[in-house]
Short mmCIF file of C-alpha atoms in Angstrom, two decimals:
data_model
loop_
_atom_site.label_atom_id
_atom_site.label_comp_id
_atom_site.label_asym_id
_atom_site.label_seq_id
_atom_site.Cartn_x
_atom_site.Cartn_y
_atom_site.Cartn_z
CA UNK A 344 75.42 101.21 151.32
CA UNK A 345 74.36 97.73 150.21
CA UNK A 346 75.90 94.89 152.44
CA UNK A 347 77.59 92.51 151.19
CA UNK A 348 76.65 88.86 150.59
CA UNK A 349 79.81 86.90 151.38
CA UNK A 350 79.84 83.36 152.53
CA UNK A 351 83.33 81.76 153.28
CA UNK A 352 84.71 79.09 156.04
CA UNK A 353 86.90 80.22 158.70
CA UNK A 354 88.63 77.79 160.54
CA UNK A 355 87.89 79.05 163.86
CA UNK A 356 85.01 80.24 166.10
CA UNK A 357 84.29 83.67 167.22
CA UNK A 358 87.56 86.10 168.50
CA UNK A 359 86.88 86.55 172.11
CA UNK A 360 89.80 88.62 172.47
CA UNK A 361 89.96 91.71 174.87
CA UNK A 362 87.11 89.56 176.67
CA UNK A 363 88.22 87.89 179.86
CA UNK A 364 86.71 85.12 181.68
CA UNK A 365 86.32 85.55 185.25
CA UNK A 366 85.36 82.74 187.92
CA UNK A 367 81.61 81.32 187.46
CA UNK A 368 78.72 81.68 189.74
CA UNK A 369 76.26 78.73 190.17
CA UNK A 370 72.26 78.21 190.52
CA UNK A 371 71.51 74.50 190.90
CA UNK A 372 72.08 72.89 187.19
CA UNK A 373 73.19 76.74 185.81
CA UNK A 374 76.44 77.85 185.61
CA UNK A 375 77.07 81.80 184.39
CA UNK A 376 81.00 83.04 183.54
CA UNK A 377 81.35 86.29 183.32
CA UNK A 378 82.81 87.99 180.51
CA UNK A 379 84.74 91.37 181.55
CA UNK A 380 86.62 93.78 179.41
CA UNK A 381 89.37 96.37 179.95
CA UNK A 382 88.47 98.29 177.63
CA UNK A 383 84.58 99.42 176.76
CA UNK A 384 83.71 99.67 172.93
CA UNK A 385 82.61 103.16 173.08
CA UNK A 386 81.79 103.89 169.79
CA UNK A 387 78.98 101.46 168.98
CA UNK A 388 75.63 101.20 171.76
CA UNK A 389 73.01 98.42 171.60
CA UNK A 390 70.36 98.77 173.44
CA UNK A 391 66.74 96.95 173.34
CA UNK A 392 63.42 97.47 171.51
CA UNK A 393 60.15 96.01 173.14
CA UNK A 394 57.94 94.28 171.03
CA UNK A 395 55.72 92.57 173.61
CA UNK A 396 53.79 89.15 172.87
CA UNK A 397 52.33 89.90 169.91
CA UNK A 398 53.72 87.18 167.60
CA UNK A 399 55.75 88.21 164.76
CA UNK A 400 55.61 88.12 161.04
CA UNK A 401 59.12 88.29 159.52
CA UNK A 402 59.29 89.50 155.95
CA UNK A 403 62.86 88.13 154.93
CA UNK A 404 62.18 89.15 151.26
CA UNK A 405 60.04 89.58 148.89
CA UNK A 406 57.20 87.04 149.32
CA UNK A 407 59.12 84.98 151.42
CA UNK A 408 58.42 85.49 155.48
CA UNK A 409 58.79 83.46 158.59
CA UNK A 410 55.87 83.77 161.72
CA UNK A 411 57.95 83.87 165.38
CA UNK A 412 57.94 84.70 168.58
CA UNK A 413 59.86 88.27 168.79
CA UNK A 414 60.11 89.54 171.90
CA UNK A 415 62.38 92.48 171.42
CA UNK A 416 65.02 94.12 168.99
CA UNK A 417 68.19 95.21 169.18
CA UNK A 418 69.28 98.57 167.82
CA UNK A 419 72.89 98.99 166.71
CA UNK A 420 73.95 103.21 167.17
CA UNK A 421 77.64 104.08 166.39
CA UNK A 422 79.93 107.24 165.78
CA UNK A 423 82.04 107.69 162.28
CA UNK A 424 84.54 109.69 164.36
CA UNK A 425 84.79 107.04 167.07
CA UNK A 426 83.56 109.20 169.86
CA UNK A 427 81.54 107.31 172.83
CA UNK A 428 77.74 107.04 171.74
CA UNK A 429 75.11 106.31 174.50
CA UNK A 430 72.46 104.44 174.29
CA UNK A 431 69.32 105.75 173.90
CA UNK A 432 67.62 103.25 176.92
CA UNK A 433 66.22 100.15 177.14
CA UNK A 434 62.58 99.32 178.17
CA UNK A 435 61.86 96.01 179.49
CA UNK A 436 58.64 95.58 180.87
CA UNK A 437 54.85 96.37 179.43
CA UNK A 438 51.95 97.96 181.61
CA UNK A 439 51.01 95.08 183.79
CA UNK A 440 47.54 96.72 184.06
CA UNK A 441 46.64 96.06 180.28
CA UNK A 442 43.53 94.14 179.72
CA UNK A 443 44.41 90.64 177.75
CA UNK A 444 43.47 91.04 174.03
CA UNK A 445 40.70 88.03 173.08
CA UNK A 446 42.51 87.70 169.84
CA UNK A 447 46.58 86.71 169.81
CA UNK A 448 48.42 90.04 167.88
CA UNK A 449 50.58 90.29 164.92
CA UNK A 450 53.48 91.93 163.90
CA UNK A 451 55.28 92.44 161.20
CA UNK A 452 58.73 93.38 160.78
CA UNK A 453 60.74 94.26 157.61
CA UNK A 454 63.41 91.57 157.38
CA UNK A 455 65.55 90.32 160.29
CA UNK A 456 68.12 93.29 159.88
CA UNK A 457 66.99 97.24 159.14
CA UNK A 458 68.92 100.20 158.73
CA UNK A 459 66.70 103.11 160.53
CA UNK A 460 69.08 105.75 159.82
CA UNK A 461 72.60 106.60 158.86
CA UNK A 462 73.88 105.52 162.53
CA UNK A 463 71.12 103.52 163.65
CA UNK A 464 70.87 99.41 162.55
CA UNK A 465 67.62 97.34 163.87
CA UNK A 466 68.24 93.77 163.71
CA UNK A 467 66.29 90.64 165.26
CA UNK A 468 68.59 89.36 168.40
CA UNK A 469 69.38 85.10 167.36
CA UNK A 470 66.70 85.36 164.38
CA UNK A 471 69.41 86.38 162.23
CA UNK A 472 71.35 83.43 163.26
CA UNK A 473 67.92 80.96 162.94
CA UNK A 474 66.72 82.52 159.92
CA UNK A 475 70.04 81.41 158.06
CA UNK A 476 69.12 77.80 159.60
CA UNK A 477 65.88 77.63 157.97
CA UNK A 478 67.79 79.08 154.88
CA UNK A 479 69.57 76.58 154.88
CA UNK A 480 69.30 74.81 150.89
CA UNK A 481 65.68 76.08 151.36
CA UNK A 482 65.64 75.79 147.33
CA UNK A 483 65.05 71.98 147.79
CA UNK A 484 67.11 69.48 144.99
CA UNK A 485 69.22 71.66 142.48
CA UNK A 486 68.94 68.95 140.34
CA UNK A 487 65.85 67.27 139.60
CA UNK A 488 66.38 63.34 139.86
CA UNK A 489 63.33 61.41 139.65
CA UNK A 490 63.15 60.22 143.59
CA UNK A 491 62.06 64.03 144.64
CA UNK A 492 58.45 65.10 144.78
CA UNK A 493 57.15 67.88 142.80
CA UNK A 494 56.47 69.71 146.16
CA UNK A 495 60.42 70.02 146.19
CA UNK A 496 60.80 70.73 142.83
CA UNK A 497 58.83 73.81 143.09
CA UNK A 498 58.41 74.72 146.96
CA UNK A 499 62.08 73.38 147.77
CA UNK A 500 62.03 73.25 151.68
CA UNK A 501 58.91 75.78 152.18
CA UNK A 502 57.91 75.57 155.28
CA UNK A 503 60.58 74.87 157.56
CA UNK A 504 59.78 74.72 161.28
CA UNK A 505 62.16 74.33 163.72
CA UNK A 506 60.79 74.40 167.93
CA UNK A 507 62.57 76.23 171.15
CA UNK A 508 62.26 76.97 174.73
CA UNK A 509 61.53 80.25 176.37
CA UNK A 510 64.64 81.67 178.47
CA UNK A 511 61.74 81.56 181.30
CA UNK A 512 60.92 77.64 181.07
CA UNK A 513 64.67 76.82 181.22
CA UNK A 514 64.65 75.79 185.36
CA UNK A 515 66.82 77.89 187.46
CA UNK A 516 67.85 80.57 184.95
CA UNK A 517 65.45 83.24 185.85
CA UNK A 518 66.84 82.54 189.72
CA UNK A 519 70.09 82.93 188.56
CA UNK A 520 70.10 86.42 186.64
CA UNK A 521 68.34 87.47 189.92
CA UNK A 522 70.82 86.79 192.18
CA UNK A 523 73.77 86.63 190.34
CA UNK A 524 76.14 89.24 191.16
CA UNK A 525 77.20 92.03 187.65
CA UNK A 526 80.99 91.96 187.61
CA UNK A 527 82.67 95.47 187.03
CA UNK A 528 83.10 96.04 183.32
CA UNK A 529 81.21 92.71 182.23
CA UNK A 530 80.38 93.10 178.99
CA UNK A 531 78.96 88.96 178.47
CA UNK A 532 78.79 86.06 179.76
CA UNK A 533 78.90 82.27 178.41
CA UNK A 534 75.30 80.01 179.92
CA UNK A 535 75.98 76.74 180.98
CA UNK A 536 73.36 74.02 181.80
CA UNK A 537 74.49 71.21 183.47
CA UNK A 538 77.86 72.46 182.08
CA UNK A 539 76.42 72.25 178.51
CA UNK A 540 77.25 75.44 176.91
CA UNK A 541 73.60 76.67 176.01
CA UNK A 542 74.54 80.23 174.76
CA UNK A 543 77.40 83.05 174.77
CA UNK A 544 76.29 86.47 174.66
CA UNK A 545 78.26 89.70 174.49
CA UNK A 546 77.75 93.44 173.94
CA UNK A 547 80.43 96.12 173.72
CA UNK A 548 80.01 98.15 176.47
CA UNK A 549 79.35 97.36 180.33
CA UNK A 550 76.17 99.52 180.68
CA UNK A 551 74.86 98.30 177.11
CA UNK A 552 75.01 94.74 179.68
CA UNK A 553 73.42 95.62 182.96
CA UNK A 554 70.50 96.97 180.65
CA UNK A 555 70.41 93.91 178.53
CA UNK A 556 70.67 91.64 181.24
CA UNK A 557 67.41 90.27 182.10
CA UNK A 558 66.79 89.87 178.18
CA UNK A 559 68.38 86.29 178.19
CA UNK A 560 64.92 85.39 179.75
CA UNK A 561 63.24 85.96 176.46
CA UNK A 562 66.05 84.11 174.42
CA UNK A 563 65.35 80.99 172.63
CA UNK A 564 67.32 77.69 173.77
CA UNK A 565 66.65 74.36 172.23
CA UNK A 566 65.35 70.77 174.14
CA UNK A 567 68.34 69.42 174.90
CA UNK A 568 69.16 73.06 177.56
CA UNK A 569 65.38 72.78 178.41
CA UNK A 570 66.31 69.00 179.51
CA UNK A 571 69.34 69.46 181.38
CA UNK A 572 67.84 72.12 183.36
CA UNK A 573 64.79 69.88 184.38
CA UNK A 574 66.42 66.39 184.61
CA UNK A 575 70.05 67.11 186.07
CA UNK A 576 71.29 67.46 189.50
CA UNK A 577 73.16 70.68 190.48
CA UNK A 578 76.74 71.26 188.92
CA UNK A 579 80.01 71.55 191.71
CA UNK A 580 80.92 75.25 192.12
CA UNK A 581 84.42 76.36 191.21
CA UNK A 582 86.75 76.71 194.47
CA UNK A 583 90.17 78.31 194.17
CA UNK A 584 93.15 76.07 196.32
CA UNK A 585 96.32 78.25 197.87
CA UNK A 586 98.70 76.51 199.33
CA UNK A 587 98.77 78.59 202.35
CA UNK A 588 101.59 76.69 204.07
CA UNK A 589 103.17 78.79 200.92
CA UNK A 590 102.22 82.07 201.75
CA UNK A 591 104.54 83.75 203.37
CA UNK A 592 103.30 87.69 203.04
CA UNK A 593 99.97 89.59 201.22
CA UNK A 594 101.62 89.82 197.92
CA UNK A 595 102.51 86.10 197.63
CA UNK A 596 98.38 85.78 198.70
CA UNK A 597 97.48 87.75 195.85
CA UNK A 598 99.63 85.88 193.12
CA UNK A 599 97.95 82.13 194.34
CA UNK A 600 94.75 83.95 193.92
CA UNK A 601 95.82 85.38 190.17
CA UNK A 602 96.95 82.21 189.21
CA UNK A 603 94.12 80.29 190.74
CA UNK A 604 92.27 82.61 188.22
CA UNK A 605 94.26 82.20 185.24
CA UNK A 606 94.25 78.23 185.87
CA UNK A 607 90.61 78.59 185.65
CA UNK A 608 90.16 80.96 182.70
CA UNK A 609 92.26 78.59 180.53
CA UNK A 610 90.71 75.30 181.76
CA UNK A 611 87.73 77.01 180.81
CA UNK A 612 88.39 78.72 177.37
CA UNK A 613 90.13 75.43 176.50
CA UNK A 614 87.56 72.90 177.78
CA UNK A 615 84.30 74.01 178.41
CA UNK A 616 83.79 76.66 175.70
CA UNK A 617 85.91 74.50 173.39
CA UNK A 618 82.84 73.22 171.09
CA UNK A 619 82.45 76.96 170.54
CA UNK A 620 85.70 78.50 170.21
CA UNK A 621 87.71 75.80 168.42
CA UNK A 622 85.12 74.81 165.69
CA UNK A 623 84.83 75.84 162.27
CA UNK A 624 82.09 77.59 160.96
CA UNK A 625 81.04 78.89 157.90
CA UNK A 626 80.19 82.80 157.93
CA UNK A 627 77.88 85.35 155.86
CA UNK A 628 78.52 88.92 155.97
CA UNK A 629 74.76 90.70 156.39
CA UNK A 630 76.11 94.34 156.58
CA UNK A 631 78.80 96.28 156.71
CA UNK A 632 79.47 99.97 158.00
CA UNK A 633 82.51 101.66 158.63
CA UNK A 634 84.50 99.38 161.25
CA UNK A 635 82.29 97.16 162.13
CA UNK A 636 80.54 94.04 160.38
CA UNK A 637 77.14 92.30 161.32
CA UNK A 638 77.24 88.69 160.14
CA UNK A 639 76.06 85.10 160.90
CA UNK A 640 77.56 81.96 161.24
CA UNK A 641 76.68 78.40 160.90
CA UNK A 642 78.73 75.03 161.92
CA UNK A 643 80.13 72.19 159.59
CA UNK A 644 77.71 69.86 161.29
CA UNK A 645 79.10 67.73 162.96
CA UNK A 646 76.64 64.80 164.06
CA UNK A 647 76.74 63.63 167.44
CA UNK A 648 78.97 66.85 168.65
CA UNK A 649 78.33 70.11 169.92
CA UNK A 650 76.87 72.21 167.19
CA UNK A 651 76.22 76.23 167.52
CA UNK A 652 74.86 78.54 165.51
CA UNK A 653 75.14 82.35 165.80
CA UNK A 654 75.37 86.09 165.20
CA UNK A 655 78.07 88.59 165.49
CA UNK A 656 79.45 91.76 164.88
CA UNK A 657 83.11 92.06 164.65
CA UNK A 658 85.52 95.29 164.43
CA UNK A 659 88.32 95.76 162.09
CA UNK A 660 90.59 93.29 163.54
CA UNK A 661 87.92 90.74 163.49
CA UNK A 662 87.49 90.67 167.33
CA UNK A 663 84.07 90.17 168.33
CA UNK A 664 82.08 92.94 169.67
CA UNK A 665 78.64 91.63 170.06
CA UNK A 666 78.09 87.86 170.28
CA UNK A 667 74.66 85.97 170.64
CA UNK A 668 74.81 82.24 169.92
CA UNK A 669 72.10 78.96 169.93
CA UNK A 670 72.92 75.73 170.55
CA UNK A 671 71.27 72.83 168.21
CA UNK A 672 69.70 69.97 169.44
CA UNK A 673 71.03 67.00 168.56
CA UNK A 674 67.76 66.79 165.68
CA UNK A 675 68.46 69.81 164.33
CA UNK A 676 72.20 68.32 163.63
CA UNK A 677 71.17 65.64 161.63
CA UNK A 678 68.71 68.17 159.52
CA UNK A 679 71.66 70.48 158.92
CA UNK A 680 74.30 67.19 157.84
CA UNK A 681 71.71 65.90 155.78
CA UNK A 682 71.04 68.83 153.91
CA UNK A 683 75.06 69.81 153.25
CA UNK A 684 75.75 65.93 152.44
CA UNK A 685 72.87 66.04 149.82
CA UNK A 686 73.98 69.51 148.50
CA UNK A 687 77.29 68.78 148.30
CA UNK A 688 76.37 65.44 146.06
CA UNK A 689 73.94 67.37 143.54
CA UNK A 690 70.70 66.25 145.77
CA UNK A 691 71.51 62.29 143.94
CA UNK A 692 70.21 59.54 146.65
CA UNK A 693 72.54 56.84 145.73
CA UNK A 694 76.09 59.22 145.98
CA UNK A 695 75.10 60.95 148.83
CA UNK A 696 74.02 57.51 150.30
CA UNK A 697 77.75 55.78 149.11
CA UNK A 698 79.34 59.29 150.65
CA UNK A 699 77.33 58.26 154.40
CA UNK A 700 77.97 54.50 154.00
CA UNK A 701 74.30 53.84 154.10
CA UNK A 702 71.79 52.37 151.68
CA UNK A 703 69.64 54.67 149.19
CA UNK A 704 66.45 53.50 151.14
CA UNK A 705 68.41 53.79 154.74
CA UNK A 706 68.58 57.21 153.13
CA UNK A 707 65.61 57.97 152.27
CA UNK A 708 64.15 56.65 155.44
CA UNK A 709 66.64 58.79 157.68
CA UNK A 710 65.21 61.58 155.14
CA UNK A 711 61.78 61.04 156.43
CA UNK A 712 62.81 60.80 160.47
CA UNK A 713 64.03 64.16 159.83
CA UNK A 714 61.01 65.17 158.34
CA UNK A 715 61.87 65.46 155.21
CA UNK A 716 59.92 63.04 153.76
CA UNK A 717 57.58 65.43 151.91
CA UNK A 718 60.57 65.86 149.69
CA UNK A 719 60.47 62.25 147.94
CA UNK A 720 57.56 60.68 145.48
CA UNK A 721 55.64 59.13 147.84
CA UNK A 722 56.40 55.66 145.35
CA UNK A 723 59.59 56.00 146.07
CA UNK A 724 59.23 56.35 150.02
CA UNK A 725 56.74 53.75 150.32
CA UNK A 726 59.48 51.26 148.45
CA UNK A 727 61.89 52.43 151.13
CA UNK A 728 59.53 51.39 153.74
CA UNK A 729 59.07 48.16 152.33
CA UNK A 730 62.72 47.20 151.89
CA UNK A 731 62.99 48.71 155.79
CA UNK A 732 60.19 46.32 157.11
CA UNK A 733 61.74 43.73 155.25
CA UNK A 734 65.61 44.67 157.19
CA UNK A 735 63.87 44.72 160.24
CA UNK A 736 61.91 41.25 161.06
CA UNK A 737 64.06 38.43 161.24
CA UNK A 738 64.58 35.90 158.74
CA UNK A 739 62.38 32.65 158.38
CA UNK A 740 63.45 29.30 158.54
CA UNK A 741 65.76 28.59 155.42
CA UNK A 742 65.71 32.26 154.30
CA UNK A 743 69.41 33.66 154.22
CA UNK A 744 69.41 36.97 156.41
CA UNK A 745 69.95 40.30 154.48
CA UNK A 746 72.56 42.78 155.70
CA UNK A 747 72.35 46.39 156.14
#
């Protein structure tokens, strides 16, 4: 079956329903909520495939690849009949004994997403979800207006790089899948640094969880989680309040302490995991078989907000069935709002620069802070940095000041 390649906005974020939010557990800066459901997906069985350190190649097509760190896969096996599958085990840990190689590996792996066999899908955990980042108007200008380099015209963005921590150098979090305690039926949880939401991660079925687990370790988060979890104090545990001059018997105990939990799963799910849930994103359908759909999503962009990108497979109704998300720096923003505002204005300087209430050479010079700079006659950029040295010292004696 060939996938299909459809790309539409949806006005909201990822359908965590049948996935309830239980009461989080703190390490220092970390915060973990658990995310429980009723009822297991039985029918579809992830479960992890070891790569080790070598780093990876990534052939995304035909003379077009991507070199990564890729720790481990995930393999996708469902049923057509909807019978419980079970997952074929998960190894997460290489022979210790193994002498270090003198030269760093390679390997390479046939695009980000791999069917194996009629009921078996290998895809790349969060490089689907990066890879459609770097995607992202990877063409360069559609339109070629004299300001762009030749370099664009025929490499278009080739390479883009893009930097991330190591679920191990994030402070705390290793501690804190140690000790943390595995709720009954918890099929995900949400990652919060310094009460940042760094990631949400879910899998269909509890045991598909426990054995996935300590795989957020090798997960990629970007500077801004790295930063919290060095630089910020420990966050305040949540503590449920009964009235107990209120109680009267064991029953009335046990309705504070439901709604104590329902207060907090709705401050949370409203509040905290709001700049995930309520945002608008704009989603590609990778592949498709029987009930369930693998796709990717990517945000509007939104400078100076919260910003996630991600990967998920959804069921028939569209609920979410496995969920693994990245949060962008606040960098990685401004690349992706650049790129839309200049695509959406045919890659022309001066309307995309009207659209942003800039200057053309503001433009261009925010073009080149992004790193982008490769992408403009170098003429052209070295005016800009004239007109900006000229902006920036202050005006001599009888000289009327310019404005910005």
């Amino acid at each position: 079956m060939t996938p299909p390649d459809a790309t539409g906005p949806d006005p909201a974020g990822p359908d965590l329903t049948g996935l309830d939010t239980r009461p989080s557990q703190v390490w220092g800066a970390v915060r973990l909520v658990p995310l429980v459901r009723d009822e297991p997906v039985e029918d579809l069985r992830l479960h992890a495939r070891p790569y080790g350190d070598a780093t990876g190649l990534v052939e995304v097509r035909p003379r077009h690849a991507y070199v990564s760190y890729v720790p481990h896969g995930f393999v996708a096996a469902w049923t057509r009949d909807g019978t419980p599958a079970a997952a074929y085990g998960t190894h997460l840990s290489s022979d210790g004994d193994s002498p270090p190689a003198a030269t760093a590996g390679l390997r390479f792996h046939r695009r980000t997403v791999r069917r194996e066999d009629r009921q078996r899908l290998r895809f790349l955990p969060l490089h689907l979800a990066l890879e459609g980042y770097l995607s992202l108007h990877f063409g360069g200008p559609s339109i070629v207006w004299e300001e762009w380099s030749q370099r664009a015209v025929r490499q278009g963005l080739s390479p883009r790089a893009e930097e991330a921590y190591l679920g191990a150098e994030v402070r705390g979090l290793a501690d804190a899948l140690r000790v943390f305690e595995i709720h009954p039926g918890q099929c995900g949880v949400l990652l919060y640094v310094a009460d940042a939401l760094a990631a949400a991660f879910a899998v269909p079925h509890p045991d598909d969880y426990r054995a996935l687990h300590p795989t957020l370790l090798q997960d990629l988060f970007g500077e801004l989680i790295h930063h919290y979890a060095t630089l910020m104090p420990p966050v305040p545990d949540f503590r449920a309040r009964v009235d107990d001059e209120r109680i009267r018997s064991l029953a009335g105990l046990r309705t504070a302490v439901a709604d104590q939990e329902d207060a907090w799963a709705r401050f949370h799910d409203t509040a905290m995991a709001g700049g995930l849930l309520r945002r608008a994103y704009t989603w590609r359908t990778v592949h498709r078989t029987g009930r369930f759909v693998l796709s990717r999503f990517l945000p509007v962009f939104r400078p100076k907000e919260e910003n996630h990108i991600g990967e998920a497979i959804t069921d028939g109704r569209g609920r979410i069935v496995y969920l693994k998300t990245f949060r962008l720096s606040e960098a990685q923003v401004r690349r992706g709002h650049l790129l839309d505002r200049l695509a959406a204005h045919d890659w022309h300087l001066a309307n995309t620069a009207a659209h942003l209430g800039v200057t053309e050479a503001q433009l261009g010079l925010r073009l080149e802070s992004a790193d982008f700079g490769h992408l403009l006659r170098q003429d052209v950029l070295d005016g800009y940095r004239s007109r900006g040295r000229t902006w920036s010292r202050p005006p001599r004696p009888g000289e009327r000041s310019r404005s910005s």
